[in-house]
Tab-separated table of C-alpha atoms in Angstrom:
chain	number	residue	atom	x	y	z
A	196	UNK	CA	-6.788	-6.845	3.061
A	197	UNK	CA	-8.957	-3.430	3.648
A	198	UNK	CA	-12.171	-4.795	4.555
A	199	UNK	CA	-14.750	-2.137	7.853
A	200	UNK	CA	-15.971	-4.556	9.881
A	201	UNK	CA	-18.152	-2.971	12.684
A	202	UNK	CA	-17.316	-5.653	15.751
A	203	UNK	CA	-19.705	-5.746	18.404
A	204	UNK	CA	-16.555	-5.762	21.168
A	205	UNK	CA	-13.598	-3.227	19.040
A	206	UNK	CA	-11.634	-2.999	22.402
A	207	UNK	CA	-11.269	-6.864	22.791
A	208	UNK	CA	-9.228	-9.507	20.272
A	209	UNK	CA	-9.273	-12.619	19.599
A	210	UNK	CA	-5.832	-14.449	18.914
A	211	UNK	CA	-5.568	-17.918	16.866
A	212	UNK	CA	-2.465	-19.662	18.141
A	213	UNK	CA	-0.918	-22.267	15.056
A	214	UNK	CA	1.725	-22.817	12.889
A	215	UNK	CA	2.229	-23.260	9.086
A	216	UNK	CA	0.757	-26.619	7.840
A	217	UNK	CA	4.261	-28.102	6.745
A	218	UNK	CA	4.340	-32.073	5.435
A	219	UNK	CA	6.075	-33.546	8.162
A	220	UNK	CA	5.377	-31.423	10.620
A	221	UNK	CA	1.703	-30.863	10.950
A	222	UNK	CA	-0.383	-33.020	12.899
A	223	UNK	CA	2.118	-35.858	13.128
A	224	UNK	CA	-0.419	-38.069	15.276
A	225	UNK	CA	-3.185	-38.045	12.362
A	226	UNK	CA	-0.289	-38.345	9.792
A	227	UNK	CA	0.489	-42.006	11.400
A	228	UNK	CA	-2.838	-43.253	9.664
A	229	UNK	CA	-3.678	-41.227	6.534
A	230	UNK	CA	0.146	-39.980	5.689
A	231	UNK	CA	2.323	-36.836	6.123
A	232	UNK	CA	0.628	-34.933	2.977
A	233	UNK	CA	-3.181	-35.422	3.791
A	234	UNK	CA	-2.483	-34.600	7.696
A	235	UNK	CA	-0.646	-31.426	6.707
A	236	UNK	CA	-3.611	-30.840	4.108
A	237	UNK	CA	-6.047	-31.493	7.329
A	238	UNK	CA	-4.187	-29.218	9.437
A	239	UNK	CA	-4.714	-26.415	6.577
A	240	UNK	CA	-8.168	-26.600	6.866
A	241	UNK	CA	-8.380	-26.588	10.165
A	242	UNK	CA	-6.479	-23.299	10.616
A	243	UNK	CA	-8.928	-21.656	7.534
A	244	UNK	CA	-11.833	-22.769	9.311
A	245	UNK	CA	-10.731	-21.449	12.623
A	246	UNK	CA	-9.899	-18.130	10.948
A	247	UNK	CA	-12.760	-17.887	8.715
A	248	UNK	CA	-15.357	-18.516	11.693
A	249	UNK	CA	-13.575	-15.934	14.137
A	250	UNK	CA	-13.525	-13.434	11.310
A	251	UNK	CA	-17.187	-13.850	10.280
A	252	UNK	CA	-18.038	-13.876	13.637
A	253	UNK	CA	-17.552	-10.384	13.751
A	254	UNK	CA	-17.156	-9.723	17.367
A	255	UNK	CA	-13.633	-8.395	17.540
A	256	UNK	CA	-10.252	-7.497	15.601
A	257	UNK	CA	-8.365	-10.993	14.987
A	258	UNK	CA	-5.106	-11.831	15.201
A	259	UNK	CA	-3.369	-15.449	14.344
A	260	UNK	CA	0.185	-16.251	16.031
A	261	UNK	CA	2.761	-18.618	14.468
A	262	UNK	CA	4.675	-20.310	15.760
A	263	UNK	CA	7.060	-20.751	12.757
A	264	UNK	CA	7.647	-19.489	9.410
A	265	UNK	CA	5.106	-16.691	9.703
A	266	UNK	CA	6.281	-15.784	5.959
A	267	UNK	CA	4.826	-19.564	4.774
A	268	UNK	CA	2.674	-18.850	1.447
A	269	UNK	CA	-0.226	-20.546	3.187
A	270	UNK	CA	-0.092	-17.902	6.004
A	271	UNK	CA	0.639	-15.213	3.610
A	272	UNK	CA	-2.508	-16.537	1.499
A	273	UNK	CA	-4.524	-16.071	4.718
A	274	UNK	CA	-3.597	-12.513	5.427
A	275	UNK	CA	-4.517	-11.793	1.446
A	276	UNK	CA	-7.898	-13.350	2.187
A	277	UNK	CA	-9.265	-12.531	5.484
A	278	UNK	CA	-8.558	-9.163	7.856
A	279	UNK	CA	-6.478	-10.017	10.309
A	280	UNK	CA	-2.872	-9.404	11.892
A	281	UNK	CA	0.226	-11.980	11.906
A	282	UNK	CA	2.580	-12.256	14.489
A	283	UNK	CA	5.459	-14.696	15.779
A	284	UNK	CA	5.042	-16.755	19.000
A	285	UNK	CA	8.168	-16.178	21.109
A	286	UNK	CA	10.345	-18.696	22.617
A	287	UNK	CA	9.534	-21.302	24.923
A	288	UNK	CA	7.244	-23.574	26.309
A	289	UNK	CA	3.410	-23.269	25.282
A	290	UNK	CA	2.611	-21.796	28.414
A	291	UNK	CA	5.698	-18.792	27.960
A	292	UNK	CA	4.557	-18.469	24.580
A	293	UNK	CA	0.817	-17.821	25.339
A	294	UNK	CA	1.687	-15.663	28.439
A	295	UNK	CA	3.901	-13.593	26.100
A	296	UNK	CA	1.860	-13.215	23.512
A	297	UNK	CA	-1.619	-12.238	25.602
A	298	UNK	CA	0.422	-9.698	27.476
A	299	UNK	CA	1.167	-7.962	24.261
A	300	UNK	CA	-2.169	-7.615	22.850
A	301	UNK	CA	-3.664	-7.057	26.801
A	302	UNK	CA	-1.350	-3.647	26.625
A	303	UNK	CA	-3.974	-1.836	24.015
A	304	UNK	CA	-6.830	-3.963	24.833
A	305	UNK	CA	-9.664	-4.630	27.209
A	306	UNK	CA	-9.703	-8.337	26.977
A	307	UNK	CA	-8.329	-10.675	24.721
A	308	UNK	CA	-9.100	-14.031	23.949
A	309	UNK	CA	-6.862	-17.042	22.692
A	310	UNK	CA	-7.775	-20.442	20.958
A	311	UNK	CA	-5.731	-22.720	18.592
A	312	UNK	CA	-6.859	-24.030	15.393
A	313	UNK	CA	-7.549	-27.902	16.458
A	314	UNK	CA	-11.277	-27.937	17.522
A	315	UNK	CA	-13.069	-26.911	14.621
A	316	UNK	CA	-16.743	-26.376	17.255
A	317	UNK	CA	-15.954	-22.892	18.045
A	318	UNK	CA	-18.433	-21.274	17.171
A	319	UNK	CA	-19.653	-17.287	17.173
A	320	UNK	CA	-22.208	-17.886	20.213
A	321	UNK	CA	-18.889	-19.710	22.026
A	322	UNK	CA	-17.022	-16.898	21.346
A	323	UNK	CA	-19.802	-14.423	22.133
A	324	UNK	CA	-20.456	-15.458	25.560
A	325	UNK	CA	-16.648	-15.611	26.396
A	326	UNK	CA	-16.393	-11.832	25.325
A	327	UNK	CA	-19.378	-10.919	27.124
A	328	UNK	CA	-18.677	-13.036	30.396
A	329	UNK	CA	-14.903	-11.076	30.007
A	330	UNK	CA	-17.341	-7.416	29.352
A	331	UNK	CA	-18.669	-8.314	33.006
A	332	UNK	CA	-15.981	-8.210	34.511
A	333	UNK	CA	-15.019	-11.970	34.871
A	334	UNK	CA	-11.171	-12.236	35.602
A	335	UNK	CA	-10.819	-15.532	32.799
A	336	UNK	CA	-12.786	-17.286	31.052
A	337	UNK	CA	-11.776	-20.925	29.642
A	338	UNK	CA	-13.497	-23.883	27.442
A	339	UNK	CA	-12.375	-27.285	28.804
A	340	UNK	CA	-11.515	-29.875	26.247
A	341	UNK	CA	-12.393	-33.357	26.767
A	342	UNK	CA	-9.130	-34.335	26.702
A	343	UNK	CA	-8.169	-32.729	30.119
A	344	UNK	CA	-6.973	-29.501	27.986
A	345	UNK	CA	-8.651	-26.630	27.351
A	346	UNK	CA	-9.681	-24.336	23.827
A	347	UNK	CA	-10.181	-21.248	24.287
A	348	UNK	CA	-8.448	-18.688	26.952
A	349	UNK	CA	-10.064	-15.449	27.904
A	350	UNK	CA	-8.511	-13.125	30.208
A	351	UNK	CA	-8.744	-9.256	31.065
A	352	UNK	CA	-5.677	-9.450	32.870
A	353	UNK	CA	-2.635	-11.554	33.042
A	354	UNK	CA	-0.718	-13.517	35.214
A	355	UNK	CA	2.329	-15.519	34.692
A	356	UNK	CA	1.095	-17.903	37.394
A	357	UNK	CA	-1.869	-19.439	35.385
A	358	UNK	CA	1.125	-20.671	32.823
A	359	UNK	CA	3.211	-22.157	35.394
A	360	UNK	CA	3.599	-25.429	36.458
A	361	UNK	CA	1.546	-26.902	33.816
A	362	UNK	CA	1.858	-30.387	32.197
A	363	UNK	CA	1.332	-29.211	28.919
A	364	UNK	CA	-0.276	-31.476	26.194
A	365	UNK	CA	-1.331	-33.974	29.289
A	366	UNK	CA	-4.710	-34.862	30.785
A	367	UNK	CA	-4.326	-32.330	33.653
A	368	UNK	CA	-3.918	-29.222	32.119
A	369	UNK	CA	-7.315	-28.308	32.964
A	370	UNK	CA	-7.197	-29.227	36.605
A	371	UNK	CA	-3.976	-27.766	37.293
A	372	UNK	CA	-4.936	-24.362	35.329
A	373	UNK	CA	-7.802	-24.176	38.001
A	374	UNK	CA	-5.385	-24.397	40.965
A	375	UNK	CA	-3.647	-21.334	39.557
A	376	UNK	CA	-6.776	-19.405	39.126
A	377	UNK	CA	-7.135	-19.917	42.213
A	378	UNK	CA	-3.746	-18.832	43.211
A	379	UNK	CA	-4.210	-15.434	41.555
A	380	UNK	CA	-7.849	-14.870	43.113
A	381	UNK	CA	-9.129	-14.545	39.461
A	382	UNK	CA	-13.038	-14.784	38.734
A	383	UNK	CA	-13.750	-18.175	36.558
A	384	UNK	CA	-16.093	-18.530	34.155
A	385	UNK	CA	-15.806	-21.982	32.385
A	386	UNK	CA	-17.657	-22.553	29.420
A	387	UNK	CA	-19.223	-25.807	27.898
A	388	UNK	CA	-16.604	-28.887	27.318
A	389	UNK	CA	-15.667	-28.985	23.466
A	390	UNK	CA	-13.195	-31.492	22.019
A	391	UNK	CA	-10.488	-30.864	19.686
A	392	UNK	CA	-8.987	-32.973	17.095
A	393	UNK	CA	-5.633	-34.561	17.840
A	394	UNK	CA	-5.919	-38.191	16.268
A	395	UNK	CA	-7.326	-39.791	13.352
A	396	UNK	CA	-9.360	-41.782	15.616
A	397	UNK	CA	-11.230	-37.769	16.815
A	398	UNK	CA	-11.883	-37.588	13.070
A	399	UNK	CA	-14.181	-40.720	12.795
A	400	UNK	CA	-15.499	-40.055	16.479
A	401	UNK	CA	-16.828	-36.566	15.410
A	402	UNK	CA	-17.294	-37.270	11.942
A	403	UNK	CA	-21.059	-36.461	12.272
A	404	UNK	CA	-20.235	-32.997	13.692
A	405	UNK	CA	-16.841	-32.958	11.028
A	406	UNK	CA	-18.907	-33.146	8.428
A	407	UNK	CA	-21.322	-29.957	9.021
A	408	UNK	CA	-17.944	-28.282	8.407
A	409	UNK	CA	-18.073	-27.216	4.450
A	410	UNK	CA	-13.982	-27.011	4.043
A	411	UNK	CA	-13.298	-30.156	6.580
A	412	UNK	CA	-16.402	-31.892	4.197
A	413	UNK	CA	-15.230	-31.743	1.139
A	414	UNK	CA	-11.458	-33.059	2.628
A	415	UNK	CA	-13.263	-36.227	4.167
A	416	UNK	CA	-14.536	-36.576	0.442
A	417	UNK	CA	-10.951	-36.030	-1.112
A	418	UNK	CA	-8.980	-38.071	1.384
A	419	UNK	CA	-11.320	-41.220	1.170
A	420	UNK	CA	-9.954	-41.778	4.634
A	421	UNK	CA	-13.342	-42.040	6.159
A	422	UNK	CA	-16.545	-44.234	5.555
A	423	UNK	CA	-19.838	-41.704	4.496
């Protein structure tokens, strides 16, 4: 899709890390209490969302990074609609995949900046002050999730240390991520704590702030999963 967009940071990128919203294999914890079909529907809006707010946001090139099927007709459908690159996550753990993947973009670019598609309260001023925090000349900048976790990733330069050694998907991620800041003597910014959805039971928590979401809205209407 040919579409000039005049970003406020053109040397910096911002990467959306996901995979294709497959029945059966997308968000397999929601799908144990409204069903394999409307979790995989869920999951799809959650990855437009996060695409469609990064790309409005119009603060840098965007990228999204799959980790399977990059040729799925939902992806494909994305890259008709919105401007932005595709690319396959490599092999490995979450931690080699990310550190892969933001060494190949930090190559051509000044800074780079990673999220996932699960926590739909990214927003543009989020994203602006992690570009601008990584503009003066902080080393990282991350978003702590209130599950021990963190959303967003922003980093001028790499190192293979803040991957390693991390219980991935567990409530120390964010705690042990610090310790190998540390380790690499980067400069830490941390932004406000956000929370991302993994369960059905994060749906109904932040239903309030779901529902000021137009495309995650109307699929709280449609799955009549949710009370209001």
């Amino acid at each position: 899709m040919n579409r000039k967009i005049e970003y406020l940071f053109p040397d910096s990128e911002i990467m959306i890390f996901t995979k294709a919203p497959e029945i059966g294999e997308s968000k397999t914890r929601i799908a144990q209490t409204t069903g394999l079909e409307l979790a995989a529907s869920f999951s799809g809006r959650l990855i437009e969302h996060a695409v469609k707010t990064v790309v409005d946001a119009s603060l840098a090139p965007v990228s999204i990074w799959v980790a399977d099927k990059p040729d799925h007709p939902f992806i494909q459908s994305l890259i008709s609609n919105y401007p932005l690159s595709v690319f396959p996550q490599t092999d490995g753990t979450l931690g080699d995949r990310m550190s892969n993947a933001l060494d190949t973009r930090l190559a051509s670019k000044h800074s780079v900046v990673l999220i996932g598609s699960d926590c739909p309260f990214i927003n543009r001023p989020y994203l602006l002050s992690t570009l601008t925090q990584l503009k003066h000349d902080r080393d990282i900048v991350i978003g702590p999730a209130e599950d021990g976790g963190y959303v967003l990733i922003g980093l001028r330069k790499n190192d293979k240390r803040l991957f390693e050694n991390i219980a991935w998907s567990q409530d120390s991620v964010m705690q042990q991520t610090r310790k190998q800041v540390d380790q690499c003597g980067y400069r830490l910014f941390e932004l406000d704590m956000l929370s991302d959805i993994d369960y059905f039971e994060d749906i109904q928590r932040w239903q309030p702030l779901i529902t000021s979401v137009p495309a995650l809205q109307e699929w709280l209407q449609n799955s009549g999963e949710t009370d209001g």
